[in-house]
Amino acid sequence: MMTVVDVHVHVFERIAGIKDGAPITSTEHGRVKIGNRVVQFLPPSFEKSNSTVETLIAHMDWCGVDKALLVPNVLYGYHNEYVRQACDLYGDRLRAIALVDVLKGAEAREDLIKLVTYSGFRGLKIETESAFQCQPGEALDSPNLEPIWSCCNDLELPVMIHLSRPQDRRSLKNLVMRYRRIRFIICHLGNPPYDDWVDIVELALRKNVWMELSAMPAAFPEDEYPYVRACEYIMEAYRRLGPEKLMWGSDYPGILAKCTYQQSLEMFRKGCFSIPEAHKDLILGQNALNMFWS
């Protein structure tokens, strides 16, 4: 039977991060405080505005998702220890990638080496909007980040990159050429739509680049289930790349503000009608197993 893997989920005991240069913290019933503003961030059923591993596992069991990759973000805060404990608790069902402050140069490199070597983390996540809030002019391919890129290259790590800014696309192309042993994974199918989106998709034709499909229901805010426009972009990426370079993910729990967890899965299963079932099996599970569980 096919194994379903969600390659992009978030768990945190409480939000304690940064957004738009201001602190973001959990309040209650899905609301968060950003600076002095209170906004609805998660469904009200998230009573403490957190995302526990137990609630994640319950959603996975309910919807038939077998395994998940825990993905961090500066938006939520630094929760490497909680994530490590979650992986220990649920064994082979969970894997995780790490969060470090990439702007710290050599110190970031040492932090990542420890997390990978001693705590079992399988890679690195960078979301540029959050990571570079204090230095908004910094580039992904800046010399200041060379220690972290060299480390990932030496360890042959997967690196998930959320391209938040137009300049990130140019920087990523440089990184892909320079660091051939890093397995780059572009989050959210590259965050379409924009004019040169196809160029980013075709970057994944290179041996060391993949794409994941999380948060696609939210790509077009005006659309509703079954998210036809999002499916059109996914099918176009499949047409250009084939099945081996794509991995399904949800962006749980944030995506629940747009759709249910089941809908995030069924959108791909049923809405992406031009993708053969055997190829959907690769995208829904096997590619992620090869990347993070082998």
PDB file of C-alpha atoms in Angstrom:
ATOM      1  CA  MET A   1       0.000   0.000   0.000  1.00  0.00           C
ATOM      2  CA  MET A   2       1.231   3.494  -0.868  1.00  0.00           C
ATOM      3  CA  THR A   3       2.898   5.515   1.902  1.00  0.00           C
ATOM      4  CA  VAL A   4       1.686   9.124   2.108  1.00  0.00           C
ATOM      5  CA  VAL A   5       4.245  11.660   3.342  1.00  0.00           C
ATOM      6  CA  ASP A   6       3.530  15.298   4.171  1.00  0.00           C
ATOM      7  CA  VAL A   7       6.822  17.028   3.487  1.00  0.00           C
ATOM      8  CA  HIS A   8       5.927  20.399   5.074  1.00  0.00           C
ATOM      9  CA  VAL A   9       4.340  20.643   8.538  1.00  0.00           C
ATOM     10  CA  HIS A  10       5.005  22.862  11.555  1.00  0.00           C
ATOM     11  CA  VAL A  11       4.839  22.028  15.260  1.00  0.00           C
ATOM     12  CA  PHE A  12       5.482  24.443  18.120  1.00  0.00           C
ATOM     13  CA  GLU A  13       4.507  24.661  21.779  1.00  0.00           C
ATOM     14  CA  ARG A  14       3.803  28.355  21.309  1.00  0.00           C
ATOM     15  CA  ILE A  15       4.568  30.955  18.670  1.00  0.00           C
ATOM     16  CA  ALA A  16       7.525  33.062  19.724  1.00  0.00           C
ATOM     17  CA  GLY A  17       8.953  34.481  16.524  1.00  0.00           C
ATOM     18  CA  ILE A  18       9.230  37.558  14.336  1.00  0.00           C
ATOM     19  CA  LYS A  19       6.954  38.847  11.556  1.00  0.00           C
ATOM     20  CA  ASP A  20       7.294  42.127   9.691  1.00  0.00           C
ATOM     21  CA  GLY A  21      10.041  43.093  12.113  1.00  0.00           C
ATOM     22  CA  ALA A  22       7.751  42.750  15.137  1.00  0.00           C
ATOM     23  CA  PRO A  23       7.395  39.978  17.735  1.00  0.00           C
ATOM     24  CA  ILE A  24       4.671  37.432  17.017  1.00  0.00           C
ATOM     25  CA  THR A  25       3.280  35.450  19.941  1.00  0.00           C
ATOM     26  CA  SER A  26       0.452  33.015  20.617  1.00  0.00           C
ATOM     27  CA  THR A  27      -2.647  34.265  22.424  1.00  0.00           C
ATOM     28  CA  GLU A  28      -5.716  31.975  22.308  1.00  0.00           C
ATOM     29  CA  HIS A  29      -8.264  30.360  19.976  1.00  0.00           C
ATOM     30  CA  GLY A  30      -6.025  30.596  16.930  1.00  0.00           C
ATOM     31  CA  ARG A  31      -5.190  34.266  17.384  1.00  0.00           C
ATOM     32  CA  VAL A  32      -1.678  35.702  17.527  1.00  0.00           C
ATOM     33  CA  LYS A  33      -0.305  39.085  18.529  1.00  0.00           C
ATOM     34  CA  ILE A  34       2.005  40.773  16.007  1.00  0.00           C
ATOM     35  CA  GLY A  35       3.480  43.812  17.688  1.00  0.00           C
ATOM     36  CA  ASN A  36       0.332  45.509  18.993  1.00  0.00           C
ATOM     37  CA  ARG A  37      -2.063  43.864  16.518  1.00  0.00           C
ATOM     38  CA  VAL A  38      -4.107  40.737  17.220  1.00  0.00           C
ATOM     39  CA  VAL A  39      -4.983  38.667  14.146  1.00  0.00           C
ATOM     40  CA  GLN A  40      -6.653  35.324  13.458  1.00  0.00           C
ATOM     41  CA  PHE A  41      -3.829  33.045  12.321  1.00  0.00           C
ATOM     42  CA  LEU A  42      -5.211  29.527  12.907  1.00  0.00           C
ATOM     43  CA  PRO A  43      -8.748  28.153  13.219  1.00  0.00           C
ATOM     44  CA  PRO A  44     -10.366  28.949  16.601  1.00  0.00           C
ATOM     45  CA  SER A  45     -10.213  25.240  17.512  1.00  0.00           C
ATOM     46  CA  PHE A  46      -6.484  25.754  18.208  1.00  0.00           C
ATOM     47  CA  GLU A  47      -7.318  26.851  21.731  1.00  0.00           C
ATOM     48  CA  LYS A  48      -3.797  27.842  22.796  1.00  0.00           C
ATOM     49  CA  SER A  49      -2.743  29.056  19.340  1.00  0.00           C
ATOM     50  CA  ASN A  50      -0.060  26.409  19.236  1.00  0.00           C
ATOM     51  CA  SER A  51       0.580  23.306  17.144  1.00  0.00           C
ATOM     52  CA  THR A  52       1.441  20.295  19.265  1.00  0.00           C
ATOM     53  CA  VAL A  53       2.852  17.127  17.802  1.00  0.00           C
ATOM     54  CA  GLU A  54      -0.057  15.191  19.302  1.00  0.00           C
ATOM     55  CA  THR A  55      -2.579  17.275  17.352  1.00  0.00           C
ATOM     56  CA  LEU A  56      -0.532  16.837  14.180  1.00  0.00           C
ATOM     57  CA  ILE A  57      -0.480  13.061  14.591  1.00  0.00           C
ATOM     58  CA  ALA A  58      -4.243  13.062  15.178  1.00  0.00           C
ATOM     59  CA  HIS A  59      -4.764  14.944  11.897  1.00  0.00           C
ATOM     60  CA  MET A  60      -2.427  12.555  10.092  1.00  0.00           C
ATOM     61  CA  ASP A  61      -4.241   9.501  11.439  1.00  0.00           C
ATOM     62  CA  TRP A  62      -7.622  10.993  10.562  1.00  0.00           C
ATOM     63  CA  CYS A  63      -6.659  11.753   6.957  1.00  0.00           C
ATOM     64  CA  GLY A  64      -4.448   8.766   6.193  1.00  0.00           C
ATOM     65  CA  VAL A  65      -1.045  10.471   6.192  1.00  0.00           C
ATOM     66  CA  ASP A  66       1.654   8.045   7.290  1.00  0.00           C
ATOM     67  CA  LYS A  67       4.713  10.240   7.814  1.00  0.00           C
ATOM     68  CA  ALA A  68       5.620  13.914   7.985  1.00  0.00           C
ATOM     69  CA  LEU A  69       8.633  16.190   7.797  1.00  0.00           C
ATOM     70  CA  LEU A  70       8.751  18.825  10.541  1.00  0.00           C
ATOM     71  CA  VAL A  71       9.803  22.132   9.003  1.00  0.00           C
ATOM     72  CA  PRO A  72      10.788  25.206  11.069  1.00  0.00           C
ATOM     73  CA  ASN A  73      10.350  28.907  10.378  1.00  0.00           C
ATOM     74  CA  VAL A  74      11.579  32.046  12.137  1.00  0.00           C
ATOM     75  CA  LEU A  75       7.927  33.146  12.072  1.00  0.00           C
ATOM     76  CA  TYR A  76       7.127  30.509  14.711  1.00  0.00           C
ATOM     77  CA  GLY A  77      10.405  30.792  16.599  1.00  0.00           C
ATOM     78  CA  TYR A  78      13.306  28.473  17.324  1.00  0.00           C
ATOM     79  CA  HIS A  79      11.817  25.149  18.400  1.00  0.00           C
ATOM     80  CA  ASN A  80      14.588  22.715  17.502  1.00  0.00           C
ATOM     81  CA  GLU A  81      14.449  21.009  20.895  1.00  0.00           C
ATOM     82  CA  TYR A  82      10.684  20.481  20.801  1.00  0.00           C
ATOM     83  CA  VAL A  83      10.976  19.166  17.259  1.00  0.00           C
ATOM     84  CA  ARG A  84      13.742  16.751  18.290  1.00  0.00           C
ATOM     85  CA  GLN A  85      11.606  15.458  21.142  1.00  0.00           C
ATOM     86  CA  ALA A  86       8.654  15.002  18.768  1.00  0.00           C
ATOM     87  CA  CYS A  87      10.777  12.885  16.440  1.00  0.00           C
ATOM     88  CA  ASP A  88      12.006  10.795  19.370  1.00  0.00           C
ATOM     89  CA  LEU A  89       8.443  10.294  20.571  1.00  0.00           C
ATOM     90  CA  TYR A  90       6.966   9.206  17.247  1.00  0.00           C
ATOM     91  CA  GLY A  91       9.942   7.321  15.855  1.00  0.00           C
ATOM     92  CA  ASP A  92       9.861   6.543  12.176  1.00  0.00           C
ATOM     93  CA  ARG A  93       6.724   8.587  11.463  1.00  0.00           C
ATOM     94  CA  LEU A  94       8.519  11.924  11.772  1.00  0.00           C
ATOM     95  CA  ARG A  95      11.699  13.450  10.455  1.00  0.00           C
ATOM     96  CA  ALA A  96      12.857  17.060  10.859  1.00  0.00           C
ATOM     97  CA  ILE A  97      15.053  19.716   9.343  1.00  0.00           C
ATOM     98  CA  ALA A  98      16.721  22.401  11.432  1.00  0.00           C
ATOM     99  CA  LEU A  99      16.507  26.157  11.915  1.00  0.00           C
ATOM    100  CA  VAL A 100      19.643  28.215  12.532  1.00  0.00           C
ATOM    101  CA  ASP A 101      20.355  31.919  12.218  1.00  0.00           C
ATOM    102  CA  VAL A 102      22.124  31.835   8.860  1.00  0.00           C
ATOM    103  CA  LEU A 103      23.253  35.456   9.284  1.00  0.00           C
ATOM    104  CA  LYS A 104      25.669  34.365  12.038  1.00  0.00           C
ATOM    105  CA  GLY A 105      28.165  32.885   9.605  1.00  0.00           C
ATOM    106  CA  ALA A 106      30.595  30.446  11.193  1.00  0.00           C
ATOM    107  CA  GLU A 107      28.474  30.229  14.356  1.00  0.00           C
ATOM    108  CA  ALA A 108      25.481  29.145  12.272  1.00  0.00           C
ATOM    109  CA  ARG A 109      27.629  26.480  10.622  1.00  0.00           C
ATOM    110  CA  GLU A 110      28.640  25.049  14.000  1.00  0.00           C
ATOM    111  CA  ASP A 111      25.030  25.086  15.213  1.00  0.00           C
ATOM    112  CA  LEU A 112      23.894  23.178  12.135  1.00  0.00           C
ATOM    113  CA  ILE A 113      26.669  20.595  12.409  1.00  0.00           C
ATOM    114  CA  LYS A 114      25.634  19.862  16.005  1.00  0.00           C
ATOM    115  CA  LEU A 115      21.945  19.567  15.129  1.00  0.00           C
ATOM    116  CA  VAL A 116      22.654  17.195  12.248  1.00  0.00           C
ATOM    117  CA  THR A 117      25.359  15.154  13.973  1.00  0.00           C
ATOM    118  CA  TYR A 118      23.952  14.816  17.476  1.00  0.00           C
ATOM    119  CA  SER A 119      20.197  15.463  17.187  1.00  0.00           C
ATOM    120  CA  GLY A 120      19.335  13.686  13.955  1.00  0.00           C
ATOM    121  CA  PHE A 121      18.128  16.639  11.884  1.00  0.00           C
ATOM    122  CA  ARG A 122      18.048  15.871   8.165  1.00  0.00           C
ATOM    123  CA  GLY A 123      18.584  19.278   6.598  1.00  0.00           C
ATOM    124  CA  LEU A 124      18.063  23.051   6.819  1.00  0.00           C
ATOM    125  CA  LYS A 125      15.133  25.426   6.187  1.00  0.00           C
ATOM    126  CA  ILE A 126      15.482  29.048   5.067  1.00  0.00           C
ATOM    127  CA  GLU A 127      12.504  31.367   4.548  1.00  0.00           C
ATOM    128  CA  THR A 128      14.030  34.600   3.352  1.00  0.00           C
ATOM    129  CA  GLU A 129      11.340  37.057   4.441  1.00  0.00           C
ATOM    130  CA  SER A 130      11.613  35.855   8.040  1.00  0.00           C
ATOM    131  CA  ALA A 131      15.319  35.023   8.142  1.00  0.00           C
ATOM    132  CA  PHE A 132      16.450  38.386   6.774  1.00  0.00           C
ATOM    133  CA  GLN A 133      14.023  40.698   8.603  1.00  0.00           C
ATOM    134  CA  CYS A 134      16.833  42.410  10.486  1.00  0.00           C
ATOM    135  CA  GLN A 135      18.969  42.674   7.319  1.00  0.00           C
ATOM    136  CA  PRO A 136      16.423  43.029   4.497  1.00  0.00           C
ATOM    137  CA  GLY A 137      19.066  43.833   1.905  1.00  0.00           C
ATOM    138  CA  GLU A 138      20.953  40.590   2.466  1.00  0.00           C
ATOM    139  CA  ALA A 139      21.043  38.112  -0.419  1.00  0.00           C
ATOM    140  CA  LEU A 140      20.877  34.333  -0.298  1.00  0.00           C
ATOM    141  CA  ASP A 141      24.150  34.131  -2.206  1.00  0.00           C
ATOM    142  CA  SER A 142      25.907  36.808  -0.140  1.00  0.00           C
ATOM    143  CA  PRO A 143      29.480  36.010   0.981  1.00  0.00           C
ATOM    144  CA  ASN A 144      28.187  36.347   4.554  1.00  0.00           C
ATOM    145  CA  LEU A 145      26.237  33.109   4.102  1.00  0.00           C
ATOM    146  CA  GLU A 146      29.105  31.143   2.579  1.00  0.00           C
ATOM    147  CA  PRO A 147      29.877  29.230   5.819  1.00  0.00           C
ATOM    148  CA  ILE A 148      26.371  27.768   5.975  1.00  0.00           C
ATOM    149  CA  TRP A 149      26.286  26.890   2.272  1.00  0.00           C
ATOM    150  CA  SER A 150      29.702  25.247   2.413  1.00  0.00           C
ATOM    151  CA  CYS A 151      28.575  23.246   5.440  1.00  0.00           C
ATOM    152  CA  CYS A 152      25.420  22.020   3.691  1.00  0.00           C
ATOM    153  CA  ASN A 153      27.472  21.175   0.621  1.00  0.00           C
ATOM    154  CA  ASP A 154      30.075  19.225   2.615  1.00  0.00           C
ATOM    155  CA  LEU A 155      27.338  17.274   4.449  1.00  0.00           C
ATOM    156  CA  GLU A 156      25.265  16.851   1.251  1.00  0.00           C
ATOM    157  CA  LEU A 157      22.173  18.104   3.073  1.00  0.00           C
ATOM    158  CA  PRO A 158      18.716  18.883   1.736  1.00  0.00           C
ATOM    159  CA  VAL A 159      17.936  22.597   2.056  1.00  0.00           C
ATOM    160  CA  MET A 160      14.339  23.782   1.805  1.00  0.00           C
ATOM    161  CA  ILE A 161      14.119  27.357   0.553  1.00  0.00           C
ATOM    162  CA  HIS A 162      11.024  29.558   0.638  1.00  0.00           C
ATOM    163  CA  LEU A 163      11.615  32.242  -1.994  1.00  0.00           C
ATOM    164  CA  SER A 164       9.903  35.292  -0.527  1.00  0.00           C
ATOM    165  CA  ARG A 165      11.495  38.052  -2.620  1.00  0.00           C
ATOM    166  CA  PRO A 166      12.059  38.490  -6.373  1.00  0.00           C
ATOM    167  CA  GLN A 167      15.836  38.756  -5.888  1.00  0.00           C
ATOM    168  CA  ASP A 168      15.858  35.345  -4.212  1.00  0.00           C
ATOM    169  CA  ARG A 169      15.183  33.665  -7.537  1.00  0.00           C
ATOM    170  CA  ARG A 170      18.377  35.039  -9.060  1.00  0.00           C
ATOM    171  CA  SER A 171      20.362  34.155  -5.956  1.00  0.00           C
ATOM    172  CA  LEU A 172      19.035  30.588  -5.945  1.00  0.00           C
ATOM    173  CA  LYS A 173      20.174  30.048  -9.517  1.00  0.00           C
ATOM    174  CA  ASN A 174      23.694  31.050  -8.455  1.00  0.00           C
ATOM    175  CA  LEU A 175      23.620  28.741  -5.433  1.00  0.00           C
ATOM    176  CA  VAL A 176      22.419  25.758  -7.436  1.00  0.00           C
ATOM    177  CA  MET A 177      25.357  26.121  -9.806  1.00  0.00           C
ATOM    178  CA  ARG A 178      27.906  26.754  -7.049  1.00  0.00           C
ATOM    179  CA  TYR A 179      26.947  24.067  -4.519  1.00  0.00           C
ATOM    180  CA  ARG A 180      26.308  20.902  -6.529  1.00  0.00           C
ATOM    181  CA  ARG A 181      26.045  18.511  -3.535  1.00  0.00           C
ATOM    182  CA  ILE A 182      23.261  20.423  -1.767  1.00  0.00           C
ATOM    183  CA  ARG A 183      19.804  19.013  -2.507  1.00  0.00           C
ATOM    184  CA  PHE A 184      17.773  22.213  -2.920  1.00  0.00           C
ATOM    185  CA  ILE A 185      14.012  21.914  -2.390  1.00  0.00           C
ATOM    186  CA  ILE A 186      11.957  24.916  -3.504  1.00  0.00           C
ATOM    187  CA  CYS A 187       8.984  25.398  -1.164  1.00  0.00           C
ATOM    188  CA  HIS A 188       5.399  26.046  -2.261  1.00  0.00           C
ATOM    189  CA  LEU A 189       6.159  25.305  -5.937  1.00  0.00           C
ATOM    190  CA  GLY A 190       8.148  28.534  -6.038  1.00  0.00           C
ATOM    191  CA  ASN A 191       5.223  30.711  -4.833  1.00  0.00           C
ATOM    192  CA  PRO A 192       3.434  31.366  -8.152  1.00  0.00           C
ATOM    193  CA  PRO A 193       2.157  33.284  -9.986  1.00  0.00           C
ATOM    194  CA  TYR A 194       4.777  35.635 -11.459  1.00  0.00           C
ATOM    195  CA  ASP A 195       6.228  36.216 -14.922  1.00  0.00           C
ATOM    196  CA  ASP A 196       9.392  34.099 -14.660  1.00  0.00           C
ATOM    197  CA  TRP A 197       7.800  31.236 -12.692  1.00  0.00           C
ATOM    198  CA  VAL A 198       8.550  28.733 -15.467  1.00  0.00           C
ATOM    199  CA  ASP A 199      12.250  29.610 -15.177  1.00  0.00           C
ATOM    200  CA  ILE A 200      12.184  28.618 -11.497  1.00  0.00           C
ATOM    201  CA  VAL A 201      10.316  25.407 -12.267  1.00  0.00           C
ATOM    202  CA  GLU A 202      12.827  24.455 -14.918  1.00  0.00           C
ATOM    203  CA  LEU A 203      15.642  25.054 -12.472  1.00  0.00           C
ATOM    204  CA  ALA A 204      14.424  21.763 -10.985  1.00  0.00           C
ATOM    205  CA  LEU A 205      15.535  20.014 -14.170  1.00  0.00           C
ATOM    206  CA  ARG A 206      18.995  20.204 -12.644  1.00  0.00           C
ATOM    207  CA  LYS A 207      20.208  17.162 -10.746  1.00  0.00           C
ATOM    208  CA  ASN A 208      20.307  18.891  -7.335  1.00  0.00           C
ATOM    209  CA  VAL A 209      16.911  20.685  -7.304  1.00  0.00           C
ATOM    210  CA  TRP A 210      13.377  19.546  -6.344  1.00  0.00           C
ATOM    211  CA  MET A 211      10.061  21.301  -5.651  1.00  0.00           C
ATOM    212  CA  GLU A 212       7.360  20.727  -3.034  1.00  0.00           C
ATOM    213  CA  LEU A 213       3.675  21.535  -3.346  1.00  0.00           C
ATOM    214  CA  SER A 214       2.664  22.790   0.104  1.00  0.00           C
ATOM    215  CA  ALA A 215       0.306  25.739   0.622  1.00  0.00           C
ATOM    216  CA  MET A 216      -0.870  25.692  -2.995  1.00  0.00           C
ATOM    217  CA  PRO A 217      -4.561  26.078  -1.980  1.00  0.00           C
ATOM    218  CA  ALA A 218      -3.562  29.497  -0.621  1.00  0.00           C
ATOM    219  CA  ALA A 219      -1.735  30.598  -3.797  1.00  0.00           C
ATOM    220  CA  PHE A 220      -4.926  32.145  -5.178  1.00  0.00           C
ATOM    221  CA  PRO A 221      -6.848  33.650  -2.226  1.00  0.00           C
ATOM    222  CA  GLU A 222     -10.064  34.106  -4.197  1.00  0.00           C
ATOM    223  CA  ASP A 223     -10.288  30.422  -5.177  1.00  0.00           C
ATOM    224  CA  GLU A 224     -12.173  27.743  -3.269  1.00  0.00           C
ATOM    225  CA  TYR A 225     -11.963  23.950  -3.178  1.00  0.00           C
ATOM    226  CA  PRO A 226     -11.000  22.137  -5.419  1.00  0.00           C
ATOM    227  CA  TYR A 227      -8.571  25.010  -6.154  1.00  0.00           C
ATOM    228  CA  VAL A 228      -8.534  24.643  -9.919  1.00  0.00           C
ATOM    229  CA  ARG A 229      -5.893  27.306 -10.617  1.00  0.00           C
ATOM    230  CA  ALA A 230      -3.489  25.810  -8.084  1.00  0.00           C
ATOM    231  CA  CYS A 231      -3.957  22.401  -9.695  1.00  0.00           C
ATOM    232  CA  GLU A 232      -3.206  23.905 -13.103  1.00  0.00           C
ATOM    233  CA  TYR A 233       0.156  25.153 -11.839  1.00  0.00           C
ATOM    234  CA  ILE A 234       0.954  21.793 -10.263  1.00  0.00           C
ATOM    235  CA  MET A 235       0.108  19.960 -13.473  1.00  0.00           C
ATOM    236  CA  GLU A 236       2.224  22.387 -15.498  1.00  0.00           C
ATOM    237  CA  ALA A 237       5.187  21.765 -13.195  1.00  0.00           C
ATOM    238  CA  TYR A 238       4.614  18.029 -13.588  1.00  0.00           C
ATOM    239  CA  ARG A 239       4.500  18.397 -17.383  1.00  0.00           C
ATOM    240  CA  ARG A 240       7.885  20.121 -17.376  1.00  0.00           C
ATOM    241  CA  LEU A 241       9.628  18.067 -14.675  1.00  0.00           C
ATOM    242  CA  GLY A 242       7.983  14.663 -14.508  1.00  0.00           C
ATOM    243  CA  PRO A 243       7.087  12.994 -11.189  1.00  0.00           C
ATOM    244  CA  GLU A 244      10.512  12.429  -9.613  1.00  0.00           C
ATOM    245  CA  LYS A 245      11.156  16.097  -8.807  1.00  0.00           C
ATOM    246  CA  LEU A 246       7.902  16.883  -6.956  1.00  0.00           C
ATOM    247  CA  MET A 247       6.818  16.183  -3.351  1.00  0.00           C
ATOM    248  CA  TRP A 248       3.419  16.758  -1.772  1.00  0.00           C
ATOM    249  CA  GLY A 249       3.083  18.818   1.405  1.00  0.00           C
ATOM    250  CA  SER A 250       0.359  20.720   3.236  1.00  0.00           C
ATOM    251  CA  ASP A 251       1.905  23.579   5.267  1.00  0.00           C
ATOM    252  CA  TYR A 252      -0.069  22.403   8.320  1.00  0.00           C
ATOM    253  CA  PRO A 253      -1.354  24.056  10.497  1.00  0.00           C
ATOM    254  CA  GLY A 254      -1.378  27.404   8.689  1.00  0.00           C
ATOM    255  CA  ILE A 255      -3.119  25.960   5.643  1.00  0.00           C
ATOM    256  CA  LEU A 256      -6.128  25.122   7.839  1.00  0.00           C
ATOM    257  CA  ALA A 257      -7.113  28.780   7.651  1.00  0.00           C
ATOM    258  CA  LYS A 258      -7.748  28.157   3.926  1.00  0.00           C
ATOM    259  CA  CYS A 259      -8.910  24.527   3.724  1.00  0.00           C
ATOM    260  CA  THR A 260      -9.134  21.327   5.734  1.00  0.00           C
ATOM    261  CA  TYR A 261      -6.196  18.967   5.993  1.00  0.00           C
ATOM    262  CA  GLN A 262      -8.143  16.391   3.977  1.00  0.00           C
ATOM    263  CA  GLN A 263      -8.858  18.951   1.246  1.00  0.00           C
ATOM    264  CA  SER A 264      -5.155  19.818   0.957  1.00  0.00           C
ATOM    265  CA  LEU A 265      -4.558  16.155   0.173  1.00  0.00           C
ATOM    266  CA  GLU A 266      -7.616  15.543  -2.010  1.00  0.00           C
ATOM    267  CA  MET A 267      -6.911  18.675  -4.054  1.00  0.00           C
ATOM    268  CA  PHE A 268      -3.833  16.914  -5.388  1.00  0.00           C
ATOM    269  CA  ARG A 269      -5.301  13.420  -5.567  1.00  0.00           C
ATOM    270  CA  LYS A 270      -8.482  14.408  -7.417  1.00  0.00           C
ATOM    271  CA  GLY A 271      -7.816  17.847  -8.881  1.00  0.00           C
ATOM    272  CA  CYS A 272      -4.545  17.071 -10.659  1.00  0.00           C
ATOM    273  CA  PHE A 273      -6.308  14.772 -13.113  1.00  0.00           C
ATOM    274  CA  SER A 274      -3.582  14.764 -15.788  1.00  0.00           C
ATOM    275  CA  ILE A 275      -1.052  13.087 -13.472  1.00  0.00           C
ATOM    276  CA  PRO A 276      -1.206   9.266 -13.646  1.00  0.00           C
ATOM    277  CA  GLU A 277      -1.881   7.416 -10.403  1.00  0.00           C
ATOM    278  CA  ALA A 278       1.527   5.713 -10.413  1.00  0.00           C
ATOM    279  CA  HIS A 279       3.191   9.112 -10.646  1.00  0.00           C
ATOM    280  CA  LYS A 280       0.974  10.505  -7.889  1.00  0.00           C
ATOM    281  CA  ASP A 281       2.323   7.729  -5.665  1.00  0.00           C
ATOM    282  CA  LEU A 282       5.846   9.082  -6.207  1.00  0.00           C
ATOM    283  CA  ILE A 283       4.788  12.656  -5.475  1.00  0.00           C
ATOM    284  CA  LEU A 284       2.674  11.738  -2.443  1.00  0.00           C
ATOM    285  CA  GLY A 285       5.291   9.606  -0.750  1.00  0.00           C
ATOM    286  CA  GLN A 286       8.146   7.793  -2.399  1.00  0.00           C
ATOM    287  CA  ASN A 287      10.154  10.861  -3.391  1.00  0.00           C
ATOM    288  CA  ALA A 288      10.060  12.171   0.183  1.00  0.00           C
ATOM    289  CA  LEU A 289      10.959   8.729   1.553  1.00  0.00           C
ATOM    290  CA  ASN A 290      13.990   8.658  -0.717  1.00  0.00           C
ATOM    291  CA  MET A 291      15.028  12.144   0.374  1.00  0.00           C
ATOM    292  CA  PHE A 292      14.496  12.005   4.151  1.00  0.00           C
ATOM    293  CA  TRP A 293      13.931   8.402   5.282  1.00  0.00           C
ATOM    294  CA  SER A 294      16.560   6.461   3.315  1.00  0.00           C
TER     295      SER A 294
END
